[in-house]
mmCIF file of C-alpha atoms in Angstrom:
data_model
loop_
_atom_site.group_PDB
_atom_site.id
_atom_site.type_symbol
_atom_site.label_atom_id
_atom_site.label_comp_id
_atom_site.label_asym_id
_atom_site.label_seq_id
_atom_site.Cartn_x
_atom_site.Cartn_y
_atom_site.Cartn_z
ATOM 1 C CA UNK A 1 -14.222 83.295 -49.459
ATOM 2 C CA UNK A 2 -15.823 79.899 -48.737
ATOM 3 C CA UNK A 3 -17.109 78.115 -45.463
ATOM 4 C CA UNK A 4 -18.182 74.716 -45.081
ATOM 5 C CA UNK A 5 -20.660 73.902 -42.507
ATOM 6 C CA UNK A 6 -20.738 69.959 -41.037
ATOM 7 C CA UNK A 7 -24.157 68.674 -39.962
ATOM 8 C CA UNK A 8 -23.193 65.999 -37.765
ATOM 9 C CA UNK A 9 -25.811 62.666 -38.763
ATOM 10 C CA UNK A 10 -26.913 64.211 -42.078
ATOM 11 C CA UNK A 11 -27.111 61.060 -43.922
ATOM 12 C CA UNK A 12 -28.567 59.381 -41.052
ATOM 13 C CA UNK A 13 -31.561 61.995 -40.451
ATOM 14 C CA UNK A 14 -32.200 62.160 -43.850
ATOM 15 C CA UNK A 15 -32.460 58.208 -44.043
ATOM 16 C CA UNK A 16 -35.004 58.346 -41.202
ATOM 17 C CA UNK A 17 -37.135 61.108 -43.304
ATOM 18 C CA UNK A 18 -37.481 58.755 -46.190
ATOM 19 C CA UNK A 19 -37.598 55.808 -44.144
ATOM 20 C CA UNK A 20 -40.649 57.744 -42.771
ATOM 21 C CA UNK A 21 -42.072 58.908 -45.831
ATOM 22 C CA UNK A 22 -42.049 55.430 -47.366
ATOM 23 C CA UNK A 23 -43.765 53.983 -44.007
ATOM 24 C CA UNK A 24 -47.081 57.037 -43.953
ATOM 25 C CA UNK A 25 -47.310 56.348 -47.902
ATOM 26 C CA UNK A 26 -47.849 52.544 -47.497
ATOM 27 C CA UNK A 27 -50.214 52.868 -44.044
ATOM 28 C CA UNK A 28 -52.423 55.542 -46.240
ATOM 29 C CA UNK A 29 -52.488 52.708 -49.312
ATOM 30 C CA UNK A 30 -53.549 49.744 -47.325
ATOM 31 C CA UNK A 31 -56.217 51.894 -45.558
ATOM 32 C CA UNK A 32 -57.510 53.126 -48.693
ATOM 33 C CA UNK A 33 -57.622 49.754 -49.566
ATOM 34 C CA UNK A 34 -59.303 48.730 -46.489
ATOM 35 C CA UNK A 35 -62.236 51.117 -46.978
ATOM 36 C CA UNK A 36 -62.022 49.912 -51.028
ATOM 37 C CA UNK A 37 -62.808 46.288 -49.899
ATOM 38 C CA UNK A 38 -65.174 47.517 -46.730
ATOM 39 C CA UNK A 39 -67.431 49.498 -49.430
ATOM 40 C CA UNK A 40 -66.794 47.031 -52.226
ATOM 41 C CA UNK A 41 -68.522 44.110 -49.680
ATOM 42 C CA UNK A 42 -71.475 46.708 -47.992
ATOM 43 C CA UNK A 43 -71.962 47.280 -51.288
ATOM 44 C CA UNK A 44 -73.170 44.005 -52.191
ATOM 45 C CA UNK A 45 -74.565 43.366 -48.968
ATOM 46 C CA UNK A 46 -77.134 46.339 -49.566
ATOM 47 C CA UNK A 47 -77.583 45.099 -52.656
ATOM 48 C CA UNK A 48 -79.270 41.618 -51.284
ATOM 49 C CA UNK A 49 -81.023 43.619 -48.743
ATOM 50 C CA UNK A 50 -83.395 45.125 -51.507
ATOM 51 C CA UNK A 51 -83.332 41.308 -53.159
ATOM 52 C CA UNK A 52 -85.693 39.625 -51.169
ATOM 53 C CA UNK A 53 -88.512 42.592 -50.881
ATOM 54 C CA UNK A 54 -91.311 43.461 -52.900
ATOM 55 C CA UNK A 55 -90.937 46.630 -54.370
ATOM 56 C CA UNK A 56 -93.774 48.800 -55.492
ATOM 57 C CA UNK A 57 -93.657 50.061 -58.765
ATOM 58 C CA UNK A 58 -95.300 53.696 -58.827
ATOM 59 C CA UNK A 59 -98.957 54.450 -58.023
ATOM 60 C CA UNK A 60 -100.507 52.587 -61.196
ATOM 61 C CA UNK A 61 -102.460 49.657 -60.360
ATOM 62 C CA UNK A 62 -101.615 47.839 -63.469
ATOM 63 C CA UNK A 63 -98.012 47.509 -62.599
ATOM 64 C CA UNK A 64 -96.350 44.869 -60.665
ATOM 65 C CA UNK A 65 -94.918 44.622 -56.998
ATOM 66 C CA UNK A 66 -92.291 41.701 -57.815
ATOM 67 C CA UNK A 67 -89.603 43.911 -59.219
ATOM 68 C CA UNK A 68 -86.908 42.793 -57.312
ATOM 69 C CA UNK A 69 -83.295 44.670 -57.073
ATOM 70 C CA UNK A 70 -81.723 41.149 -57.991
ATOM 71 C CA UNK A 71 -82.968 39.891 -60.507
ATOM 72 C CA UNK A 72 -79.556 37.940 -62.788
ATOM 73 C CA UNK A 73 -77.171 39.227 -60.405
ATOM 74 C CA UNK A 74 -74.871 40.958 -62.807
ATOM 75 C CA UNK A 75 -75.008 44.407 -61.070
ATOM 76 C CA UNK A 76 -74.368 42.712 -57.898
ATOM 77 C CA UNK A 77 -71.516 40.845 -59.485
ATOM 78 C CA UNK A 78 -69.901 43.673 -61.072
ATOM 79 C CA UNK A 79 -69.217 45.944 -58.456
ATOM 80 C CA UNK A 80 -65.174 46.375 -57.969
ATOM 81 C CA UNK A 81 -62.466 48.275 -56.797
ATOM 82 C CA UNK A 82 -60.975 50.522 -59.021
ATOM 83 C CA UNK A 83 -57.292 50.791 -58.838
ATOM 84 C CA UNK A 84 -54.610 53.220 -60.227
ATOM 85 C CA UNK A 85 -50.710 53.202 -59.288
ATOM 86 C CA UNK A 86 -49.984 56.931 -60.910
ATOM 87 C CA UNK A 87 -52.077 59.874 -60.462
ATOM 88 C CA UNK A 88 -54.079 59.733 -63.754
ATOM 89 C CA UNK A 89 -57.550 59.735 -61.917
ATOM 90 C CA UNK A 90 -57.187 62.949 -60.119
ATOM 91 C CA UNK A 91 -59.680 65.690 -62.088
ATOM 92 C CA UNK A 92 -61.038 62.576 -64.437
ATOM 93 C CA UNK A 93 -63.773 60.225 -63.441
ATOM 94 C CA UNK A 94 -62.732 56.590 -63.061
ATOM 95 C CA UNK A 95 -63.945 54.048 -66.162
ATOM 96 C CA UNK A 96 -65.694 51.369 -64.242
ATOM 97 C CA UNK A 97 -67.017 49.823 -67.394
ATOM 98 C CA UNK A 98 -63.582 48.923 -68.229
ATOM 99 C CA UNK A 99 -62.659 46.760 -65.473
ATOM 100 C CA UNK A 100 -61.970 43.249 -66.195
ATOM 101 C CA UNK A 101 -61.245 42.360 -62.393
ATOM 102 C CA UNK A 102 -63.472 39.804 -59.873
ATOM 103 C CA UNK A 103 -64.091 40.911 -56.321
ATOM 104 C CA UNK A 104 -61.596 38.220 -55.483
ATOM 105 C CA UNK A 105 -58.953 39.602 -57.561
ATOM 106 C CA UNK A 106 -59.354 42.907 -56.110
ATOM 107 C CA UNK A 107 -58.796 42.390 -52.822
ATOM 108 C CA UNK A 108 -55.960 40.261 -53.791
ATOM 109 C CA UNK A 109 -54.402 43.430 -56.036
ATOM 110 C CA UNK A 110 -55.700 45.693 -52.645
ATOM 111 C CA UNK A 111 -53.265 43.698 -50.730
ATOM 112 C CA UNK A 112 -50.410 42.868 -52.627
ATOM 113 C CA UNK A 113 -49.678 46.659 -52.997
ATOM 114 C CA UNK A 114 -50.049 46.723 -56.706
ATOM 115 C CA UNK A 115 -51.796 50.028 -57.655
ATOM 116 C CA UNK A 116 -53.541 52.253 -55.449
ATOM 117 C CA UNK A 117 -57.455 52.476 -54.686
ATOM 118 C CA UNK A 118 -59.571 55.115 -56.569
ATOM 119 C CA UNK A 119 -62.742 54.270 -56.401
ATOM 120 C CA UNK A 120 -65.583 51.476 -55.718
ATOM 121 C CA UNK A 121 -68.563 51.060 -58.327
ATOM 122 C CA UNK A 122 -70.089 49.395 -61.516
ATOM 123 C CA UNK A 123 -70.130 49.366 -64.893
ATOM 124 C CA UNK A 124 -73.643 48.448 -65.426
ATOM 125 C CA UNK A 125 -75.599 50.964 -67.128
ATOM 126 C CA UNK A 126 -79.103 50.297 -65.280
ATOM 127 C CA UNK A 127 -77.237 50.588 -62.259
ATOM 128 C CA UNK A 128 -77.933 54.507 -61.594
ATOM 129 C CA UNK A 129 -81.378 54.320 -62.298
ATOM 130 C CA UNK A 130 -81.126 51.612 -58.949
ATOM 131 C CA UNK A 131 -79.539 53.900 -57.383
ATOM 132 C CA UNK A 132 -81.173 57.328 -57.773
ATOM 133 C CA UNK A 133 -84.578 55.454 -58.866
ATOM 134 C CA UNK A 134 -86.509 56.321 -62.188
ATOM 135 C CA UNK A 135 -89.683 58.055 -61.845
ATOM 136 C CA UNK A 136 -90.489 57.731 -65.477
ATOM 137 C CA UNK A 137 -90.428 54.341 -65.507
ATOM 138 C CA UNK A 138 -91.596 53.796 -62.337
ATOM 139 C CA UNK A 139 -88.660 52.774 -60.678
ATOM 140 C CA UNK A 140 -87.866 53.463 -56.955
ATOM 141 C CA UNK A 141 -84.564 54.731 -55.789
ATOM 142 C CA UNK A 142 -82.997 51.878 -53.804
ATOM 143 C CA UNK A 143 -79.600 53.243 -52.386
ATOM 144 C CA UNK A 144 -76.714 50.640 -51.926
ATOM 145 C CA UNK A 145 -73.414 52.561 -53.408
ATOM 146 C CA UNK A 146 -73.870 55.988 -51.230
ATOM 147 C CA UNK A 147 -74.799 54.264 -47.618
ATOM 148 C CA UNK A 148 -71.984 51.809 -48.005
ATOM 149 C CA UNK A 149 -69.652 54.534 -48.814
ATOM 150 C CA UNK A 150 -71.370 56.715 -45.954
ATOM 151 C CA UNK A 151 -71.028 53.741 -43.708
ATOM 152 C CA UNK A 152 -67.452 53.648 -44.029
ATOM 153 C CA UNK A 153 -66.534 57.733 -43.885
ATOM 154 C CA UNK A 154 -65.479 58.206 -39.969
ATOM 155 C CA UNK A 155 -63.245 54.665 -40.102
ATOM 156 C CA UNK A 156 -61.805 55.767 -43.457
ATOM 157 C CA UNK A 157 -61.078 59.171 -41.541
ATOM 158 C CA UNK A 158 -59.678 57.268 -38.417
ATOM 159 C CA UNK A 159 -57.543 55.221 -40.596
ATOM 160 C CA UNK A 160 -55.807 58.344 -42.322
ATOM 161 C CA UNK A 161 -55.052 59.582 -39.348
ATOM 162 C CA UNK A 162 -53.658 57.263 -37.845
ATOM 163 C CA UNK A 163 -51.795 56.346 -40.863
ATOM 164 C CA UNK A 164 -50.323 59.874 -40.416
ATOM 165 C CA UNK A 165 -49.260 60.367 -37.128
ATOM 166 C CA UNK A 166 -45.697 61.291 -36.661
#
């Protein structure tokens, strides 16, 4: 015994659900890519905000108050947008040292749709002791990766959802 059952618009329904599908996936890449190039630029905006001020350098008197976030510029220069268009960086940390890209280049690659934002960040080694500061060498912390990622978590959010909707 056999029956046959006739869904009347099949093909058509199932159209719409990739039609769909295709439509979420590219509003969830060019918002990740939004908040990429939002972080990518605050960033290097909080960056120059540390590059004009004095910093002190720990309680000895001997050492000097001119040490300056910006000093050649090549940790201000080097901060990109990571990209990946497979799944490789899920449970591995992204190589930022390996990035070859200029912060023009990746918001042109953010926007053309090739790859798929991972992650924003630098490859300069000094870079964490900026960040986190180093006591033992008498060197402040002096944020600018965390609040510019901060800065951009409730848009990034909004941006999902909407991106999501149905």
């Amino acid at each position: 015994m056999s029956f046959t059952v006739l869904i009347p618009n099949l093909g058509k329904a199932l159209k719409d659900i990739s039609s769909y599908a295709d439509g979420v996936a590219r509003k969830v890449k060019r918002g990740k890519a939004i908040t990429g190039i939002n972080i990518q630029n605050q960033t290097v905006r909080n960056i120059d905000s540390y590059g004009s001020r004095l910093v002190k350098r720990g309680k000895d008197k001997k050492a000097l108050d001119t040490k300056y976030l910006v000093l050649t510029g090549a940790m201000k220069a080097s901060i990109m947008i990571t990209f990946k268009s497979d799944f490789s960086d899920i449970n591995h940390s992204t190589d930022l040292s390996s990035q070859k890209s200029t912060s023009a280049a990746s918001r042109a690659k953010a926007t053309s749709g090739s790859g798929d934002v991972t992650g924003v960040g630098t490859g300069v080694e000094y870079a964490v002791h900026h960040e986190f500061g180093a006591p033992r060498a008498n060197i402040p912390a002096r944020p600018f990766l965390h609040p510019a990622a901060e800065s951009e978590r409730s848009a990034h959010i909004r941006r999902m959802k909407e991106a999501t909707k149905l």
